[in-house]
C-alpha positions in Angstrom: -4.0 -172.4 -2.9 -1.9 -170.2 -5.2 -4.9 -168.0 -5.8 -5.3 -167.5 -2.1 -1.7 -166.5 -1.6 -1.9 -164.0 -4.5 -5.0 -162.5 -3.0 -3.3 -162.0 0.4 -0.3 -160.4 -1.2 -2.5 -158.1 -3.2 -4.4 -157.1 -0.1 -1.2 -156.3 1.8 0.1 -154.2 -1.1 -3.3 -152.4 -1.2 -3.0 -151.5 2.5 0.5 -150.3 2.0 -0.6 -148.0 -0.8 -3.4 -146.6 1.2 -1.0 -145.9 4.1 1.3 -144.0 1.7 -1.6 -141.7 0.8 -2.2 -140.8 4.4 -2.6 -137.1 5.2 -0.6 -137.5 8.5 2.0 -134.8 8.9 5.0 -134.4 11.1 4.1 -132.3 14.2 6.7 -129.6 13.5 5.0 -129.0 10.1 1.6 -128.2 11.6 0.4 -124.7 12.4 -0.7 -124.4 16.1 -2.4 -121.2 17.2 -1.1 -120.5 20.7 -2.8 -117.1 21.5 -5.6 -114.9 20.3 -6.0 -111.2 20.4 -9.2 -109.3 19.7 -9.6 -105.5 19.1 -12.2 -103.2 17.7 -11.2 -100.1 15.6 -12.4 -98.3 12.6 -15.8 -100.0 12.8 -14.3 -103.5 12.4 -13.2 -106.4 14.6 -9.5 -107.0 14.5 -8.3 -110.6 15.0 -4.7 -111.4 15.9 -3.5 -115.0 15.9 -0.2 -116.0 17.4 1.7 -119.0 15.9 4.9 -120.4 17.5 7.3 -122.6 15.6 7.5 -125.9 17.5 11.0 -126.5 16.3 12.1 -123.6 18.5 10.3 -125.0 21.5 11.4 -128.6 21.5 15.2 -128.8 20.9 17.4 -131.8 20.8 20.8 -131.8 22.4 23.3 -129.6 20.7 20.8 -127.9 18.4 20.1 -124.2 18.6 17.0 -122.7 16.9 15.9 -119.1 16.8 12.6 -118.5 18.4 9.9 -117.9 15.7 6.7 -116.2 16.5 4.2 -115.3 13.7 1.3 -113.0 14.4 -1.5 -112.7 11.8 -3.8 -109.6 11.5 -7.2 -109.8 9.9 -10.4 -107.8 10.2 -14.1 -108.0 9.5 -17.5 -106.6 10.4 -17.9 -109.6 12.7 -15.3 -111.8 14.4 -16.2 -114.7 12.1 -15.6 -112.5 9.0 -12.1 -111.8 10.4 -11.5 -115.5 10.8 -12.3 -116.2 7.2 -10.1 -113.3 6.1 -7.3 -115.1 8.0 -8.0 -118.4 6.2 -7.2 -116.7 2.9 -3.5 -116.5 3.7 -3.0 -119.6 5.9 -0.4 -121.9 4.4 -1.6 -124.9 6.3 -4.7 -125.7 8.4 -4.5 -123.7 11.7 -5.2 -125.8 14.8 -7.0 -123.8 17.5 -7.3 -126.4 20.2 -3.9 -125.5 21.8 -4.6 -121.8 22.5 -3.4 -121.0 26.0 -4.2 -117.3 26.3 -6.6 -114.7 25.0 -5.9 -110.9 25.1 -8.7 -108.3 24.5 -8.3 -104.6 24.0 -9.9 -101.9 26.1 -12.0 -100.9 23.1 -13.5 -104.4 23.0 -14.4 -104.1 26.7 -16.0 -100.7 26.1 -18.0 -102.1 23.1 -19.1 -105.2 25.0 -17.8 -108.7 25.2 -21.1 -110.4 24.1 -20.1 -111.0 20.5 -16.5 -112.1 21.4 -17.6 -114.6 24.1 -20.3 -116.0 21.8 -17.8 -116.7 19.1 -15.3 -118.3 21.5 -17.9 -120.7 22.8 -19.3 -121.8 19.4 -16.3 -123.3 17.7 -15.6 -126.9 18.9 -11.8 -126.5 19.0 -11.9 -123.7 21.6 -11.6 -124.7 25.2 -12.4 -122.7 28.3 -9.0 -123.2 30.0 -6.9 -120.3 28.4 -5.8 -117.4 30.5 -7.5 -114.1 29.6 -6.0 -110.6 29.9 -6.8 -107.1 28.7 -4.4 -104.4 27.4 -4.2 -100.9 26.1 -1.1 -101.7 24.0 -1.1 -102.7 20.3 -2.1 -106.4 20.3 0.4 -107.4 17.6 3.3 -106.1 19.7 2.0 -107.8 22.8 1.7 -111.2 21.0 5.1 -110.7 19.5 7.1 -110.1 22.7 9.6 -112.9 23.4 10.8 -114.3 26.7 14.3 -114.0 28.2 17.3 -115.5 26.3 15.3 -115.3 23.0 12.9 -118.0 24.2 9.6 -118.2 22.4 6.5 -116.3 23.4 5.3 -119.4 25.1 7.8 -118.7 27.8 6.3 -115.4 28.9 3.9 -114.0 31.4 1.2 -114.2 28.8 1.2 -118.0 28.8 2.4 -118.8 32.3 1.2 -116.1 34.7 0.9 -118.8 37.4 4.6 -119.3 37.5 5.6 -115.8 38.4 2.7 -115.5 40.9 4.3 -118.1 43.1 7.2 -115.7 43.7 5.2 -112.5 43.8 1.5 -112.0 43.2 0.9 -108.4 42.0 -2.6 -109.2 40.7 -4.3 -112.6 40.4 -4.5 -114.2 36.9 -7.7 -115.7 35.7 -8.8 -118.4 33.3 -11.6 -118.1 30.8 -14.0 -120.4 32.6 -13.4 -118.6 35.9 -14.0 -115.3 34.1 -17.3 -116.6 32.6 -18.4 -117.8 36.0 -17.8 -114.4 37.6 -19.1 -112.3 34.7 -22.6 -113.8 34.8 -23.1 -113.9 38.5 -25.7 -111.3 39.6 -24.3 -108.3 41.4 -20.7 -109.5 41.0 -17.8 -107.2 40.0 -14.8 -109.0 38.4 -11.6 -107.9 36.8 -9.1 -108.8 34.1 -5.4 -108.4 34.8 -3.9 -105.7 32.6 -0.6 -106.3 30.8 1.7 -103.9 29.0 5.1 -103.9 27.4 8.0 -102.4 29.4 10.8 -101.1 27.3 13.2 -100.0 30.1 13.6 -102.7 32.7 15.5 -105.4 30.8 18.7 -105.2 28.7 20.4 -107.8 26.6 24.1 -107.1 26.1 23.4 -103.5 27.0 20.6 -103.2 24.5 17.0 -102.5 25.6 14.7 -105.4 25.2 10.9 -105.2 25.6 9.2 -107.6 28.1 5.6 -108.1 29.3 4.5 -106.9 32.7 1.4 -106.2 34.7 0.1 -102.6 34.9 -3.3 -102.8 36.5 -6.8 -104.2 36.2 -9.9 -103.7 34.0 -13.1 -104.0 36.0 -16.4 -105.3 34.7 -19.8 -105.8 36.2 -22.6 -107.9 34.5 -20.9 -107.4 31.0 -20.5 -103.6 31.5 -17.0 -102.1 31.5 -16.4 -100.0 34.7 -12.8 -98.8 34.1 -9.1 -99.3 34.5 -7.0 -98.8 37.6 -3.2 -98.9 37.9 -1.4 -101.3 40.2 -0.3 -98.4 42.5 -3.9 -97.4 42.9 -5.2 -100.8 43.8 -2.4 -102.3 45.9 -5.0 -103.6 48.4 -6.6 -105.9 45.9 -3.9 -108.5 46.6 -5.5 -109.0 50.0 -9.1 -109.1 49.0 -9.1 -111.4 45.9 -8.4 -115.1 45.9 -5.3 -116.2 44.1 -2.5 -114.4 46.1 0.3 -116.9 46.5 3.1 -114.6 47.8 3.4 -110.9 48.2 5.3 -108.2 50.1 4.0 -105.4 52.3 6.0 -102.3 53.3 5.6 -101.4 56.9 7.0 -97.9 58.0 9.9 -98.3 60.4 10.9 -94.8 61.1 13.2 -92.3 59.3 11.5 -92.9 56.0 12.6 -96.5 56.0 10.4 -99.6 55.6 10.4 -103.1 56.9 9.4 -105.6 54.3 6.9 -108.2 55.4 6.6 -111.3 53.2 3.1 -112.7 53.0 3.5 -116.4 52.7 -0.2 -117.4 53.1 -3.4 -115.3 53.2 -7.0 -116.3 53.5 -9.7 -113.7 53.0 -13.4 -113.7 53.9 -15.9 -110.9 53.3 -19.3 -110.9 55.0 -22.3 -108.7 55.6 -22.6 -107.8 59.3 -25.9 -105.9 59.1 -28.1 -103.5 57.2 -29.6 -101.1 59.7 -30.5 -97.5 59.4 -30.1 -97.5 55.6 -26.4 -98.5 55.9 -24.7 -101.7 55.0 -21.9 -102.9 57.3 -19.4 -105.2 55.7 -16.3 -106.8 57.3 -13.2 -108.1 55.5 -11.5 -110.8 57.6 -7.8 -111.7 56.9 -5.9 -114.7 58.3 -2.3 -114.0 57.4 0.9 -116.0 57.9 4.0 -113.9 57.2 7.7 -113.5 57.7 10.2 -110.6 57.9 12.0 -109.9 54.6 14.3 -107.2 56.1 14.4 -105.5 59.5 15.6 -101.9 59.5 15.3 -101.1 63.3 15.1 -103.3 66.3 11.3 -103.2 66.6 9.6 -105.3 69.1 7.4 -108.1 67.8 4.1 -106.7 69.1 4.8 -103.3 67.7 5.8 -104.7 64.3 2.6 -106.8 64.3 0.4 -103.8 65.1 2.0 -101.7 62.3 1.5 -104.6 59.9 -2.2 -104.9 60.7 -2.5 -101.1 60.4 -1.1 -101.2 56.9 -3.3 -104.1 55.8 -6.3 -102.0 57.0 -5.2 -98.9 55.3 -4.7 -100.5 51.9 -8.1 -102.2 52.0 -9.9 -99.1 53.1 -8.1 -97.0 50.5 -9.3 -99.6 47.9 -12.9 -99.3 49.2 -12.8 -95.5 49.2 -11.4 -95.4 45.6 -14.3 -97.6 44.5 -16.8 -95.3 46.2 -15.3 -92.2 44.5 -15.2 -93.9 41.0 -18.5 -95.8 41.3 -16.8 -99.2 41.0 -17.4 -102.0 43.5 -13.7 -103.0 43.7 -14.3 -105.1 46.8 -17.3 -106.9 45.2 -19.6 -106.1 48.1 -22.7 -106.2 45.8 -22.5 -109.9 45.3 -22.3 -110.5 49.1 -25.4 -108.3 49.5 -27.1 -110.3 46.8 -26.3 -113.6 48.5 -27.2 -112.5 52.0 -29.9 -109.9 51.8 -31.6 -110.2 48.4 -34.4 -107.8 49.3 -32.0 -105.0 50.2 -30.0 -105.7 47.1 -33.1 -105.5 44.9 -34.0 -102.2 46.5 -30.5 -100.6 46.5 -28.6 -102.4 43.7 -27.9 -99.1 41.9 -26.6 -97.2 45.0 -25.7 -99.7 47.7 -22.0 -98.8 47.4 -22.4 -95.2 48.7 -24.5 -96.6 51.6 -21.8 -99.2 52.6 -19.2 -99.2 55.4 -16.2 -101.5 55.6 -14.4 -102.7 58.7 -11.2 -104.8 58.5 -10.3 -107.6 61.0 -6.7 -108.8 60.4 -5.3 -111.8 62.2 -1.6 -111.7 61.5 1.1 -114.1 62.6 4.7 -113.3 61.8 6.2 -116.7 62.0 9.9 -116.2 61.4 12.6 -113.9 60.0 13.1 -115.5 56.5 16.7 -116.8 56.5 16.2 -118.1 60.1 13.1 -120.0 59.4 14.0 -122.6 62.0 14.1 -119.9 64.6 10.5 -119.0 65.0 9.1 -116.1 67.0 7.0 -116.8 70.0 3.6 -117.1 68.5 1.7 -114.0 69.6 -1.7 -113.4 68.1 -3.6 -110.2 68.6 -7.1 -110.8 67.5 -9.6 -108.0 67.2 -11.0 -105.4 64.9 -8.6 -102.8 63.4 -10.3 -99.7 62.2 
């Protein structure tokens, strides 16, 4: 009996010793990669990895911690070479499964995304859920930009574009799996939201402080880079691409003043009407629920409604015309042609854009005047094509 008791005690002590030798670490001592940046210059791939100190993210009551953001830079002839260059100076194992955003440079888009996307889908820690952006700015600076009130980089547009989109959608954000889906669809033109650093908009105690902002979109079709357009040039893209949560539209109201219409809900449908006489007729249908943000003059409801439709039509047609002039299918009409008339797409897939015409059919309802949401306008709908 004594031998049995001694054996049990020895076994318990052995388990305790094994537990002491465990390689488990406190979570704040681990290195979590939160963002990746990929560039190509001087004949090499440049890899940027953002690490954020978790002790500056999760604070206990009464504690104050300075936001810490580390950005590593490494290079190699291949992206994998750049990773192993990074490993030479890592102080702890870097965990890549918590990356929430990826930023690529314009030079990577010009060179081609094949190698980058291949690497991102091979390593088991990578997921397909991060946001993806493109930029012309230095990637180390983009990944080092902090949020407001010295919050970490995790509290920026880079990691949570969906939050600001609920208040104002300038351009729809996109996740990696959505980008993959669109990139490999035949005839489809997709785009990455462009981000940049603004130095002049925000001040902290009267000192300029850099912050991230949108500046346009980078367009691609079947892995080929088609070009960059500024936000001012492609204002109409808010009405033609899915993902617009809330936006504003300026409607001229006389004497160089504008009434601001707030778009609370918009549904867009694009379809092929016909392909006769060597021309392709497309229609963009809008179903819009809106409210008045400010009212400059005492415009009648029907007149304001007509002017709103007219401005929707103008922005979309300007967008289409820009695409024709630059040879970029901004409205993504090629994919509609591919889906609905494959024979015509196969015949004209190189020049269908210059043979296309677009009509806009806007069904707009201005429901209320913002602050007086309980006082709704008499619901007047004017359906019909607006050219």
